[in-house]
Amino acid sequence: MVLHAIFSGRVQGVGFRKFVKKKADEVGVKGFVKNLPDGTVEVLAEADEETLKTFFELIKQGPPLANVEDVKYEFLEKEGGFDEFKIEY
């Protein structure tokens, strides 16, 4: 299963990607996090449904310096084919 999420608000320049990577490594999620040109942050994560829901709960507020105003997300029944979780630039 895959979680696709787009975080908006004050989410760039506040350690958001590093925070998401740390949480992904803690729970065993694979995929990526990256800044998008419009100022949002995209997360694509792959794991079983329970792990993804736990991961989402951990990251939905972001790190202390972030101000997440909105999160658009969906859980998809598909494989992402990832072998690790990484920060993309």
Coordinates of N, CA, C and O in Angstrom, one line a residue:
M1 N 0.8 -1.2 0.0 CA 0.0 0.0 0.0 C 0.9 1.2 0.0 O 2.0 1.2 0.5
V2 N 0.4 2.3 -0.6 CA 1.1 3.6 -0.7 C 0.3 4.7 -0.1 O -0.9 4.8 -0.3
L3 N 1.0 5.6 0.6 CA 0.5 6.8 1.1 C 1.1 7.9 0.2 O 2.3 8.1 0.1
H4 N 0.2 8.8 -0.4 CA 0.7 10.0 -1.1 C 0.1 11.2 -0.4 O -1.1 11.3 -0.2
A5 N 1.0 12.1 0.0 CA 0.5 13.3 0.8 C 1.2 14.5 0.3 O 2.4 14.5 0.0
I6 N 0.5 15.6 0.3 CA 1.1 16.9 0.0 C 0.8 17.8 1.1 O -0.4 18.1 1.5
F7 N 1.8 18.3 1.8 CA 1.7 19.2 2.9 C 1.9 20.7 2.5 O 2.9 21.0 1.7
S8 N 1.0 21.5 2.9 CA 1.2 23.0 2.6 C 1.1 23.8 3.9 O 0.7 23.3 5.0
G9 N 1.6 25.0 3.8 CA 1.8 25.9 4.9 C 3.3 26.3 5.0 O 4.0 26.4 4.0
R10 N 3.8 26.5 6.2 CA 5.2 26.7 6.4 C 5.9 25.4 6.5 O 6.1 24.9 7.6
V11 N 6.3 24.8 5.4 CA 6.8 23.4 5.4 C 8.1 23.3 4.7 O 8.7 22.2 4.7
Q12 N 8.6 24.4 4.1 CA 10.0 24.3 3.5 C 10.9 25.2 4.4 O 10.4 26.3 4.9
G13 N 12.1 24.8 4.5 CA 13.1 25.6 5.3 C 13.0 25.4 6.8 O 13.5 26.3 7.5
V14 N 12.2 24.4 7.2 CA 12.0 24.2 8.6 C 12.4 22.8 9.1 O 12.0 22.4 10.2
G15 N 13.1 22.1 8.3 CA 13.6 20.7 8.6 C 12.5 19.6 8.4 O 12.6 18.6 9.0
F16 N 11.5 20.0 7.6 CA 10.4 19.0 7.4 C 10.9 17.7 6.7 O 10.5 16.6 7.2
R17 N 11.7 17.8 5.7 CA 12.1 16.6 5.0 C 12.9 15.7 5.9 O 12.8 14.5 6.0
K18 N 13.8 16.3 6.7 CA 14.7 15.5 7.6 C 13.8 14.8 8.7 O 14.0 13.7 9.1
F19 N 12.8 15.6 9.2 CA 11.9 15.1 10.2 C 11.1 13.9 9.6 O 11.0 12.8 10.3
V20 N 10.6 14.0 8.4 CA 9.8 12.9 7.8 C 10.7 11.7 7.6 O 10.3 10.5 7.9
K21 N 12.0 11.9 7.1 CA 12.9 10.8 6.9 C 13.2 10.0 8.2 O 13.2 8.8 8.3
K22 N 13.4 10.8 9.3 CA 13.6 10.2 10.6 C 12.5 9.3 11.1 O 12.6 8.2 11.5
K23 N 11.2 9.8 10.9 CA 10.1 9.0 11.3 C 9.9 7.8 10.4 O 9.5 6.7 10.9
A24 N 10.2 8.0 9.1 CA 10.1 6.8 8.2 C 11.0 5.7 8.6 O 10.7 4.5 8.6
D25 N 12.2 6.1 8.9 CA 13.2 5.1 9.3 C 12.8 4.4 10.6 O 13.1 3.2 10.8
E26 N 12.2 5.2 11.5 CA 11.8 4.6 12.8 C 10.7 3.6 12.7 O 10.7 2.6 13.4
V27 N 9.8 3.8 11.7 CA 8.7 2.8 11.6 C 8.8 1.8 10.5 O 8.0 0.9 10.3
G28 N 9.9 2.0 9.6 CA 10.1 1.0 8.6 C 9.4 1.3 7.3 O 9.0 0.4 6.5
V29 N 9.2 2.6 7.0 CA 8.5 3.0 5.7 C 9.5 3.2 4.6 O 10.6 3.7 4.9
K30 N 9.2 2.9 3.4 CA 10.1 3.2 2.3 C 9.4 4.2 1.3 O 8.2 4.3 1.3
G31 N 10.2 4.9 0.6 CA 9.6 5.9 -0.3 C 10.5 7.2 -0.4 O 11.7 7.1 -0.3
F32 N 9.9 8.4 -0.5 CA 10.6 9.6 -0.5 C 9.8 10.8 0.0 O 8.6 10.7 0.1
V33 N 10.6 11.8 0.3 CA 10.0 13.1 0.6 C 10.8 14.2 -0.2 O 12.0 14.1 -0.4
K34 N 10.0 15.2 -0.7 CA 10.7 16.2 -1.5 C 9.9 17.5 -1.5 O 8.7 17.5 -1.4
N35 N 10.7 18.6 -1.6 CA 10.1 19.9 -1.7 C 9.6 20.1 -3.2 O 10.3 19.7 -4.1
L36 N 8.4 20.7 -3.3 CA 7.9 21.0 -4.6 C 8.0 22.5 -4.9 O 8.1 23.3 -4.0
P37 N 8.1 22.9 -6.2 CA 8.3 24.3 -6.6 C 7.3 25.3 -6.0 O 7.6 26.4 -5.9
D38 N 6.1 24.8 -5.7 CA 5.0 25.7 -5.3 C 5.1 25.9 -3.7 O 4.2 26.5 -3.2
G39 N 6.1 25.4 -3.1 CA 6.3 25.6 -1.6 C 5.7 24.5 -0.8 O 5.7 24.6 0.5
T40 N 5.1 23.5 -1.4 CA 4.6 22.4 -0.6 C 5.7 21.3 -0.5 O 6.7 21.4 -1.1
V41 N 5.4 20.3 0.3 CA 6.2 19.1 0.4 C 5.4 17.9 0.1 O 4.3 17.7 0.6
E42 N 6.0 17.0 -0.7 CA 5.4 15.8 -1.2 C 6.0 14.6 -0.4 O 7.2 14.5 -0.3
V43 N 5.1 13.7 0.0 CA 5.6 12.4 0.6 C 4.9 11.3 -0.1 O 3.7 11.3 -0.3
L44 N 5.7 10.3 -0.5 CA 5.2 9.1 -1.1 C 5.9 8.0 -0.3 O 7.1 7.8 -0.3
A45 N 5.0 7.2 0.4 CA 5.5 6.2 1.3 C 4.8 4.9 1.1 O 3.7 4.8 0.8
E46 N 5.6 3.8 1.2 CA 5.1 2.5 1.0 C 5.4 1.6 2.2 O 6.5 1.6 2.8
A47 N 4.3 0.9 2.6 CA 4.4 -0.1 3.7 C 3.0 -0.8 3.8 O 2.1 -0.5 3.0
D48 N 2.8 -1.6 4.9 CA 1.5 -2.1 5.1 C 0.6 -1.0 5.6 O 1.0 0.0 6.1
E49 N -0.7 -1.2 5.5 CA -1.7 -0.2 5.9 C -1.5 0.3 7.3 O -1.5 1.5 7.6
E50 N -1.4 -0.6 8.3 CA -1.2 -0.2 9.7 C 0.0 0.7 9.9 O 0.0 1.7 10.6
T51 N 1.1 0.3 9.3 CA 2.4 1.1 9.4 C 2.2 2.4 8.8 O 2.7 3.4 9.3
L52 N 1.6 2.5 7.6 CA 1.4 3.8 7.0 C 0.5 4.7 7.8 O 0.8 5.9 7.9
K53 N -0.5 4.2 8.4 CA -1.4 5.0 9.2 C -0.6 5.6 10.5 O -0.8 6.7 10.8
T54 N 0.2 4.7 11.1 CA 1.0 5.1 12.2 C 2.0 6.2 11.7 O 2.1 7.3 12.4
F55 N 2.6 6.0 10.6 CA 3.6 7.0 10.0 C 2.9 8.3 9.8 O 3.4 9.4 10.1
F56 N 1.7 8.3 9.2 CA 1.0 9.5 8.9 C 0.7 10.3 10.2 O 0.8 11.5 10.2
E57 N 0.2 9.6 11.2 CA 0.0 10.2 12.5 C 1.2 10.9 13.0 O 1.1 12.0 13.6
L58 N 2.4 10.3 12.8 CA 3.6 10.9 13.3 C 4.1 12.1 12.6 O 4.7 13.0 13.2
I59 N 3.7 12.2 11.3 CA 4.3 13.3 10.5 C 3.2 14.4 10.2 O 3.6 15.5 9.7
K60 N 2.0 14.2 10.5 CA 0.9 15.1 10.0 C 1.0 16.5 10.5 O 0.6 17.5 9.9
Q61 N 1.6 16.7 11.7 CA 1.8 18.0 12.3 C 3.2 18.7 11.9 O 3.4 19.8 12.1
G62 N 4.1 17.8 11.4 CA 5.4 18.3 11.0 C 6.3 18.6 12.2 O 5.9 18.4 13.4
P63 N 7.5 19.0 12.0 CA 8.5 19.3 13.0 C 8.0 20.6 13.8 O 7.2 21.4 13.3
P64 N 8.7 20.9 14.9 CA 8.3 22.1 15.7 C 8.3 23.4 15.0 O 7.4 24.2 15.2
L65 N 9.2 23.7 14.0 CA 9.2 25.0 13.3 C 8.2 25.1 12.2 O 8.0 26.2 11.7
A66 N 7.6 24.0 11.8 CA 6.7 24.0 10.7 C 5.3 24.4 11.2 O 5.0 24.4 12.3
N67 N 4.5 24.9 10.2 CA 3.1 25.2 10.4 C 2.3 24.6 9.3 O 2.1 25.2 8.3
V68 N 1.9 23.4 9.5 CA 1.1 22.7 8.5 C -0.3 23.2 8.5 O -1.1 23.1 9.4
E69 N -0.7 23.9 7.3 CA -2.0 24.4 7.2 C -3.0 23.5 6.6 O -4.2 23.5 6.8
D70 N -2.5 22.6 5.7 CA -3.3 21.6 5.0 C -2.5 20.4 4.6 O -1.3 20.5 4.3
V71 N -3.2 19.3 4.6 CA -2.6 18.0 4.1 C -3.6 17.4 3.2 O -4.7 17.1 3.6
K72 N -3.2 17.2 1.9 CA -4.1 16.4 1.0 C -3.4 15.0 0.9 O -2.2 14.9 0.6
Y73 N -4.1 14.0 1.2 CA -3.5 12.7 1.2 C -4.5 11.6 0.7 O -5.7 11.8 0.8
E74 N -3.9 10.5 0.3 CA -4.7 9.3 -0.1 C -3.9 8.1 0.1 O -2.6 8.1 0.0
F75 N -4.6 7.0 0.4 CA -3.9 5.7 0.5 C -4.3 4.9 -0.7 O -5.5 4.9 -1.1
L76 N -3.3 4.4 -1.4 CA -3.6 3.7 -2.7 C -3.2 2.2 -2.6 O -2.1 1.9 -2.0
E77 N -4.0 1.4 -3.1 CA -3.7 0.0 -3.1 C -2.8 -0.4 -4.3 O -3.2 -0.8 -5.4
K78 N -1.5 0.0 -4.1 CA -0.5 -0.3 -5.2 C 0.8 -0.4 -4.6 O 1.0 -0.1 -3.4
E79 N 1.8 -0.9 -5.3 CA 3.2 -1.0 -4.9 C 4.0 0.1 -5.4 O 3.8 0.6 -6.5
G80 N 4.9 0.6 -4.6 CA 5.7 1.7 -5.0 C 7.1 1.3 -5.5 O 7.8 2.0 -6.2
G81 N 7.5 0.1 -5.1 CA 8.8 -0.5 -5.6 C 10.0 0.2 -5.0 O 11.1 0.2 -5.6
F82 N 9.9 0.8 -3.8 CA 11.0 1.4 -3.1 C 11.8 0.4 -2.3 O 11.3 -0.5 -1.7
D83 N 13.1 0.7 -2.2 CA 14.0 -0.2 -1.4 C 14.5 0.6 -0.1 O 15.2 0.0 0.7
E84 N 14.2 1.9 0.0 CA 14.6 2.7 1.1 C 13.8 3.9 1.2 O 13.0 4.2 0.3
F85 N 13.9 4.7 2.2 CA 13.3 6.0 2.3 C 14.3 7.1 2.1 O 15.3 7.1 2.8
K86 N 14.1 8.0 1.2 CA 15.2 9.0 1.0 C 14.6 10.4 0.8 O 13.4 10.6 0.5
I87 N 15.4 11.4 1.0 CA 15.1 12.8 0.7 C 15.5 13.1 -0.7 O 16.7 12.9 -1.1
E88 N 14.6 13.5 -1.5 CA 14.9 13.9 -2.9 C 15.0 15.4 -3.0 O 14.3 16.1 -2.3
Y89 N 16.0 15.8 -3.9 CA 16.2 17.2 -4.1 C 15.9 17.6 -5.5 O 16.0 16.8 -6.4

